[in-house]
Structure formats: C-alpha cells, structure tokens
PDB file of C-alpha atoms in Angstrom:
ATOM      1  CA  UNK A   1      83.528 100.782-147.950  1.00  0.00           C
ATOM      2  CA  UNK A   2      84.774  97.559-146.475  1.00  0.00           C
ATOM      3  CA  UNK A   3      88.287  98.332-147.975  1.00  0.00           C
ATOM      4  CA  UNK A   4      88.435 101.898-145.379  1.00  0.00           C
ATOM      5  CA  UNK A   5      86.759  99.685-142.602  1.00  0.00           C
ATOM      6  CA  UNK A   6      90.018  96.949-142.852  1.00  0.00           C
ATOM      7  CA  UNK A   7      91.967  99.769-143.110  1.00  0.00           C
ATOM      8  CA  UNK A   8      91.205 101.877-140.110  1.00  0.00           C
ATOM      9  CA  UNK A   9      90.818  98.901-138.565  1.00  0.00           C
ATOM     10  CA  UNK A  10      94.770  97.789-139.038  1.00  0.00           C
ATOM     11  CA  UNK A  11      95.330 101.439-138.149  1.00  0.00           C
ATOM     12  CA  UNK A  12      93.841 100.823-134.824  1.00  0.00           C
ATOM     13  CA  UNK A  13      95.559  97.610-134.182  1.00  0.00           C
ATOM     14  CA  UNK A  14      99.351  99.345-135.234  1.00  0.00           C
ATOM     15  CA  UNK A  15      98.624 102.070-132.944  1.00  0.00           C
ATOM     16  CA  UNK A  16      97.826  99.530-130.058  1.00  0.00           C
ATOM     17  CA  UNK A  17     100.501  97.366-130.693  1.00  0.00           C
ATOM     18  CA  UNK A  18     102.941 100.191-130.780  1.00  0.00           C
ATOM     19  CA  UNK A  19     101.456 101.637-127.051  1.00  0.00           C
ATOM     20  CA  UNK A  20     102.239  98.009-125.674  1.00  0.00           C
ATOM     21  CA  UNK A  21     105.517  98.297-126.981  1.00  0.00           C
ATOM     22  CA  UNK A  22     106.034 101.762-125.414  1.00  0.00           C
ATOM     23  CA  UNK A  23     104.703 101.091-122.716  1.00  0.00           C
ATOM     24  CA  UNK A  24     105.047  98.752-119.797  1.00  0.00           C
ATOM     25  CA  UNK A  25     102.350  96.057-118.548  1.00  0.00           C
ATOM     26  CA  UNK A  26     101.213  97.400-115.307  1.00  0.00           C
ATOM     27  CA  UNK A  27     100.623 100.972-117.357  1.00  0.00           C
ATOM     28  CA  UNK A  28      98.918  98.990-120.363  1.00  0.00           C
ATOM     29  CA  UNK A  29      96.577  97.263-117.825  1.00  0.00           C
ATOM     30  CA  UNK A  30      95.829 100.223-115.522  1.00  0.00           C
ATOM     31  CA  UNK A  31      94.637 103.013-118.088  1.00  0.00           C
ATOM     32  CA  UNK A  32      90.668 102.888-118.982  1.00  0.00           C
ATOM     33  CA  UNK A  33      91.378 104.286-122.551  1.00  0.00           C
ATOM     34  CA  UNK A  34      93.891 100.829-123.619  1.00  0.00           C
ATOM     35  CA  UNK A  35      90.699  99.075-122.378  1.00  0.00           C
ATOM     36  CA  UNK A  36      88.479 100.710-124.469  1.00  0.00           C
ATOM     37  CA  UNK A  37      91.019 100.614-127.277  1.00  0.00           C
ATOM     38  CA  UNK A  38      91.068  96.786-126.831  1.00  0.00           C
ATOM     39  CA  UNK A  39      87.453  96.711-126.881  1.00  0.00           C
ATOM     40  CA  UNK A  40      87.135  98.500-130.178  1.00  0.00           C
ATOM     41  CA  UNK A  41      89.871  96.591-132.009  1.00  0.00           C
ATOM     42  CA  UNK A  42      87.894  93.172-130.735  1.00  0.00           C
ATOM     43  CA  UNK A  43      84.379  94.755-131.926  1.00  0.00           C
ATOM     44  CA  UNK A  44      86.101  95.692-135.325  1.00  0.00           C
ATOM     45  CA  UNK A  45      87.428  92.306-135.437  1.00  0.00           C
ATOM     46  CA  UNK A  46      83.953  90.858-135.467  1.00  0.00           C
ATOM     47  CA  UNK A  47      82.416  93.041-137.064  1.00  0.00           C
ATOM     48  CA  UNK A  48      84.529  92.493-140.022  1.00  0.00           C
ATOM     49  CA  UNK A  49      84.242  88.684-139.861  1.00  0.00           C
ATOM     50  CA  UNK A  50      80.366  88.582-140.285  1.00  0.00           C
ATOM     51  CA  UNK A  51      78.160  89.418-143.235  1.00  0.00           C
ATOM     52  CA  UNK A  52      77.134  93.317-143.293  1.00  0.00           C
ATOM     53  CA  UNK A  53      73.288  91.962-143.267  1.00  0.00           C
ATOM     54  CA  UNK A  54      73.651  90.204-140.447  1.00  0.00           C
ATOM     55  CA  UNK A  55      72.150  91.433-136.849  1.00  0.00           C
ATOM     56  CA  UNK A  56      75.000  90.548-135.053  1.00  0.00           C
ATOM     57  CA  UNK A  57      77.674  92.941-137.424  1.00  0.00           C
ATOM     58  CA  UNK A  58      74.511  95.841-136.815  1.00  0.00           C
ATOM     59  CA  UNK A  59      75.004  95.761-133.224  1.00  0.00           C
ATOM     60  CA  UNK A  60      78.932  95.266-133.105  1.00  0.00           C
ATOM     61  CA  UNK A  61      78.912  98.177-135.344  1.00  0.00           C
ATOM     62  CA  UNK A  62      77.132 100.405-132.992  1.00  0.00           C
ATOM     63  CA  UNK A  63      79.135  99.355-130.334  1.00  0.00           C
ATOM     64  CA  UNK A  64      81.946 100.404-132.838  1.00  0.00           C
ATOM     65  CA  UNK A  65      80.569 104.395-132.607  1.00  0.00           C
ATOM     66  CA  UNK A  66      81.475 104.688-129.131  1.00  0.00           C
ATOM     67  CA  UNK A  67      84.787 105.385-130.169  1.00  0.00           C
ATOM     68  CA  UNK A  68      83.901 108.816-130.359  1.00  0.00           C
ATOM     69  CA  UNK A  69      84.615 108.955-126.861  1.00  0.00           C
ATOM     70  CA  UNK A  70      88.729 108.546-127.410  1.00  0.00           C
ATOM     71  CA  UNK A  71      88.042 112.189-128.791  1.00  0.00           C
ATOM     72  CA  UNK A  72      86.769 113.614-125.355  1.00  0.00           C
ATOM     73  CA  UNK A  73      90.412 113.586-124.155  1.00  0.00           C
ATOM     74  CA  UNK A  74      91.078 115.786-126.995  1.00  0.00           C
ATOM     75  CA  UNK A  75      88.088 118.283-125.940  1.00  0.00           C
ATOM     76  CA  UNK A  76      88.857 119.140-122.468  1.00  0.00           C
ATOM     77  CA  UNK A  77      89.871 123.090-123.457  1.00  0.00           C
ATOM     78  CA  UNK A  78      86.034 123.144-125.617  1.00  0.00           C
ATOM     79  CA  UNK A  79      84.600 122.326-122.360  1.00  0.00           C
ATOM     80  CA  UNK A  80      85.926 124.593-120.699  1.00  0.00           C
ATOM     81  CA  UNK A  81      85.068 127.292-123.288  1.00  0.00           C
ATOM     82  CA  UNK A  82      81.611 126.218-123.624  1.00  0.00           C
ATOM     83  CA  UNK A  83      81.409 126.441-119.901  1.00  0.00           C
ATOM     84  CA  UNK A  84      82.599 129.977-119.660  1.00  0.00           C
ATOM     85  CA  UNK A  85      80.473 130.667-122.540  1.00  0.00           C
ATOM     86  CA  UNK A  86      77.305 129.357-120.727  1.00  0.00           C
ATOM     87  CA  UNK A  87      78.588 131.666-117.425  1.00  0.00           C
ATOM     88  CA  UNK A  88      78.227 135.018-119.726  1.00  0.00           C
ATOM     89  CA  UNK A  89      74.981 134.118-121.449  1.00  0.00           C
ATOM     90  CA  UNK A  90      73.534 133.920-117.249  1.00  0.00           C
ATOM     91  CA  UNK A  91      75.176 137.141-116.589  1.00  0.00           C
ATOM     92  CA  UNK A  92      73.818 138.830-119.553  1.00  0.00           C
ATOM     93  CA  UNK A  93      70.914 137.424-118.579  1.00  0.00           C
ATOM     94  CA  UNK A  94      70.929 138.996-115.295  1.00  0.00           C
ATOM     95  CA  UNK A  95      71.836 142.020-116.929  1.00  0.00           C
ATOM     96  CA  UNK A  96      68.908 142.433-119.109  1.00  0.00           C
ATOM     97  CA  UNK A  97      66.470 141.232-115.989  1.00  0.00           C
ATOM     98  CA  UNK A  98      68.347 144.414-114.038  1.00  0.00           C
ATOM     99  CA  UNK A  99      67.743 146.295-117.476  1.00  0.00           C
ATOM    100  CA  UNK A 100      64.227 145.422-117.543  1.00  0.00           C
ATOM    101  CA  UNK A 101      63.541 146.147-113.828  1.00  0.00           C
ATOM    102  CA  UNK A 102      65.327 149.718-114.131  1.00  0.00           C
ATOM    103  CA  UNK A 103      63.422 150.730-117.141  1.00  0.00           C
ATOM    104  CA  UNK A 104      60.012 149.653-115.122  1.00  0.00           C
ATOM    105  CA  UNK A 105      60.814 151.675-112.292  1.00  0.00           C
ATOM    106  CA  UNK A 106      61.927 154.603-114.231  1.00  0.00           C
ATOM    107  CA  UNK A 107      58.620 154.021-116.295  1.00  0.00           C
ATOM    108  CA  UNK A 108      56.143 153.883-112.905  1.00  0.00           C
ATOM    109  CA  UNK A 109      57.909 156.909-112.130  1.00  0.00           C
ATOM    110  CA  UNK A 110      57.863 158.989-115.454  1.00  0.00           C
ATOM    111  CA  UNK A 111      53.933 158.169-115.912  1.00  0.00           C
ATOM    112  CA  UNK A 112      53.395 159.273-112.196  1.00  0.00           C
ATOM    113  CA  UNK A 113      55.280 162.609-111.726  1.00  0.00           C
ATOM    114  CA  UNK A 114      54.641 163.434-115.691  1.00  0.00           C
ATOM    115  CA  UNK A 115      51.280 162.085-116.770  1.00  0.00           C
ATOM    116  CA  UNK A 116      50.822 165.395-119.269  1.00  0.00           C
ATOM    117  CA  UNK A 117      53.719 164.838-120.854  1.00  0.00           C
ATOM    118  CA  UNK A 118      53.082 163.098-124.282  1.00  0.00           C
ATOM    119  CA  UNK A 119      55.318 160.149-124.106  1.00  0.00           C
ATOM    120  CA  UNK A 120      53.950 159.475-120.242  1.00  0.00           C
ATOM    121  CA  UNK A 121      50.479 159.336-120.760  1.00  0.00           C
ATOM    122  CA  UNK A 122      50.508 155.472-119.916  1.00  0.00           C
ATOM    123  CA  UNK A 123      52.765 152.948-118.707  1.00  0.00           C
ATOM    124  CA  UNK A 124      53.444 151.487-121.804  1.00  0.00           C
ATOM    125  CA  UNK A 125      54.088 154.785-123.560  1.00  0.00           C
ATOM    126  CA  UNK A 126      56.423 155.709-120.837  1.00  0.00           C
ATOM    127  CA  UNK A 127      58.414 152.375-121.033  1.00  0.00           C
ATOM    128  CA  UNK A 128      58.313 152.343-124.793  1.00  0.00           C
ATOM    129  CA  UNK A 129      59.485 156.077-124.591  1.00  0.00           C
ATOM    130  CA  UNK A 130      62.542 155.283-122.033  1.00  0.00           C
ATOM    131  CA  UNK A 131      63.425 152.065-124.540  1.00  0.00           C
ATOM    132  CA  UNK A 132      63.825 154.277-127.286  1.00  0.00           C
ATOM    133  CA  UNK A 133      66.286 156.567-125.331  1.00  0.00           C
ATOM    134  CA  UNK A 134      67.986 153.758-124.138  1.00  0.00           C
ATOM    135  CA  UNK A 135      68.343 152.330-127.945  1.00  0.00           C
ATOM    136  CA  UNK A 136      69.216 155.605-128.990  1.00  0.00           C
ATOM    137  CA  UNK A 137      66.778 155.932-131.349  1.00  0.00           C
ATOM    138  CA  UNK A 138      65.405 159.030-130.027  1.00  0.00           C
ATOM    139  CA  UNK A 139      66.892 162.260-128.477  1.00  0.00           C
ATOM    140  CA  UNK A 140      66.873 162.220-124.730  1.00  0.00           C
ATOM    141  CA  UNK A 141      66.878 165.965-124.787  1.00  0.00           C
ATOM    142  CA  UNK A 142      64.053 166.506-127.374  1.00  0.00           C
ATOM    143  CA  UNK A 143      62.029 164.239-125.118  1.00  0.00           C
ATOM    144  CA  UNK A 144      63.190 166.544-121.582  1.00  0.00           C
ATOM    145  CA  UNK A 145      61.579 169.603-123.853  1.00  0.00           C
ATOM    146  CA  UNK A 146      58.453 168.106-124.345  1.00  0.00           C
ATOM    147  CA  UNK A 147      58.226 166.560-120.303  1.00  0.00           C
ATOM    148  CA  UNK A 148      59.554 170.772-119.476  1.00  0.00           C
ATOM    149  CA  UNK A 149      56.418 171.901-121.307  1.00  0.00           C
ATOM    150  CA  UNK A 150      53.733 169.584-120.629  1.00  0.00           C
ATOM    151  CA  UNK A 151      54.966 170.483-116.757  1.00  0.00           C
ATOM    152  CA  UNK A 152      54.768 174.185-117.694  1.00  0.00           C
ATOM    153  CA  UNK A 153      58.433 174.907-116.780  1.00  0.00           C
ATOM    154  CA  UNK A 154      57.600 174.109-112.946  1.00  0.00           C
ATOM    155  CA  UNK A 155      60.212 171.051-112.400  1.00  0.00           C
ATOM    156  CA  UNK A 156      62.797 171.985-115.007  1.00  0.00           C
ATOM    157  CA  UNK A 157      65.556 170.714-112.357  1.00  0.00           C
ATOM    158  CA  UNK A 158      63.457 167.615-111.435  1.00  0.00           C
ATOM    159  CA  UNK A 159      62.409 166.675-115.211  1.00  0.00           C
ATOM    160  CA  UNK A 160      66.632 166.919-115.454  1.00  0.00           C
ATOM    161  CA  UNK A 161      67.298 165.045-112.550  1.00  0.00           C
ATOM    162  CA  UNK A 162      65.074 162.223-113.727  1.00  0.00           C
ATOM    163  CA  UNK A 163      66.634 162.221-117.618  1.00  0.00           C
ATOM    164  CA  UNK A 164      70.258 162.515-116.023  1.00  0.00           C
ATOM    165  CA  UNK A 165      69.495 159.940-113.446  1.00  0.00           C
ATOM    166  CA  UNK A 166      67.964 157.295-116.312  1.00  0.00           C
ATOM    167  CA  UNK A 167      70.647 157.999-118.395  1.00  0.00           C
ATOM    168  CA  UNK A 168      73.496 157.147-115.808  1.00  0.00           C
ATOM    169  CA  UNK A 169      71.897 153.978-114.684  1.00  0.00           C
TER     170      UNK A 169
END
C-alpha cells in the first residue's frame, strides 16, 4: 500500500511540475486549484515521511481526502443534471397535489349528486371508485351504467357530463 501511495504521489508532483512548466508565474500563482495542488503534494510529502501509526500521518492523511474536490471541476454537467432532475421531481409533485385535489372534488361531487349509486355511497368509495378509472383498472362506462340506474335514467346527460368531464381533466 505504501508502494501506490509513493506512486500517486510522484504522479502528482510530475503533473505539477509539468503545469509550471506550461504555464507562466503570474497564472501558476493566481489559480486556487495550483494552490490546492501544492497543498496536497506538501501533505503527501509528510505524510509519507512519518510512521503510518503516528497521529500526525492520521491527520495529514485526512487532509489528503480533500482532493476529491479537484474532481468537482470535472462534475459541473452532473450538477446541472441533478438540478434539472430535482426541478421535475417538484413538478411532478405539483402534478400529483393537482391530481389529488381533482379527484377530491370530483369525489365531493359524485357522492353528492349520486349517493344511490353503488360506488358513491361514501366519500371514500367515490374517491376509491374515480382512482380506479383513473388507473384504468376499471371501465369508466360500466361504472356510468350503474350511476344511470341507481339515478333511474333521470340524469343520463348529467351522469355523462360528469364521466366525460373527469375523464378530460
């Protein structure tokens, strides 16, 4: 393990060395990341140079993790992803709220003008009745025939205009 350690460790050191070579002074000096860069080459450098056991090689070495954050450069478009990722999960969000508010209405409304009708009866029944329609799990139209004849035929057009109505929304 202390082989890989030396080894990055040169890596880190070629890389620098190469950037000040590429690079001029003023540019070297100016950018955060060299600094950081420096800083991890310096921890490495102690860290190697004490005995693993030692407190003072523990700490440089979890000073040593923080270069993790050379990779954020590299994340930028994952950001930006995750953030239009976390913008659709609020708007489905939304969506559902508006899904759950619509169904309630429609609900209060079935189990008022059709309290005969067997899936009406309650609240419940009548949300639990316009979920399953919604889901597709059962026939709108078998449902309108049984809301037609616990009415008696008398609001054929207005037992329509409510399933039509649900259904668009």
């Amino acid at each position: 393990f202390r082989w890989f350690e030396i080894a990055f460790l040169l890596y880190y050191i070629l890389e620098l060395v190469l950037r000040c070579r590429n690079a001029t002074v003023r540019k070297m000096v100016n950018n955060p990341w060299n600094w950081g860069d420096f800083a991890f080459i310096v921890a490495g450098v102690v860290g190697v140079g004490f005995d693993p056991s030692d407190r003072v090689s523990r700490v440089v070495k979890i000073f040593r993790l923080t270069r993790i954050a050379r990779l954020l450069r590299y994340l930028r478009p994952l950001f930006l992803q995750l953030q239009g990722l976390w913008r659709c999960v609020k708007l489905l969000g939304w969506f559902v709220v508006l899904l759950c508010l619509l169904g309630h209405v429609f609900a209060v409304f079935g189990n008022v003008m059709f309290p005969d009708a067997a899936g009406f009866a309650t609240l419940a029944e009548a949300m639990f009745s316009l979920f399953r329609i919604f889901s597709g799990d059962a026939d709108w139209y078998l449902l309108y025939d049984e809301v037609v004849e616990a009415t008696r035929g008398n609001s054929k057009r207005v037992v329509w205009l409510y399933f039509a109505l649900y259904i668009f929304f």
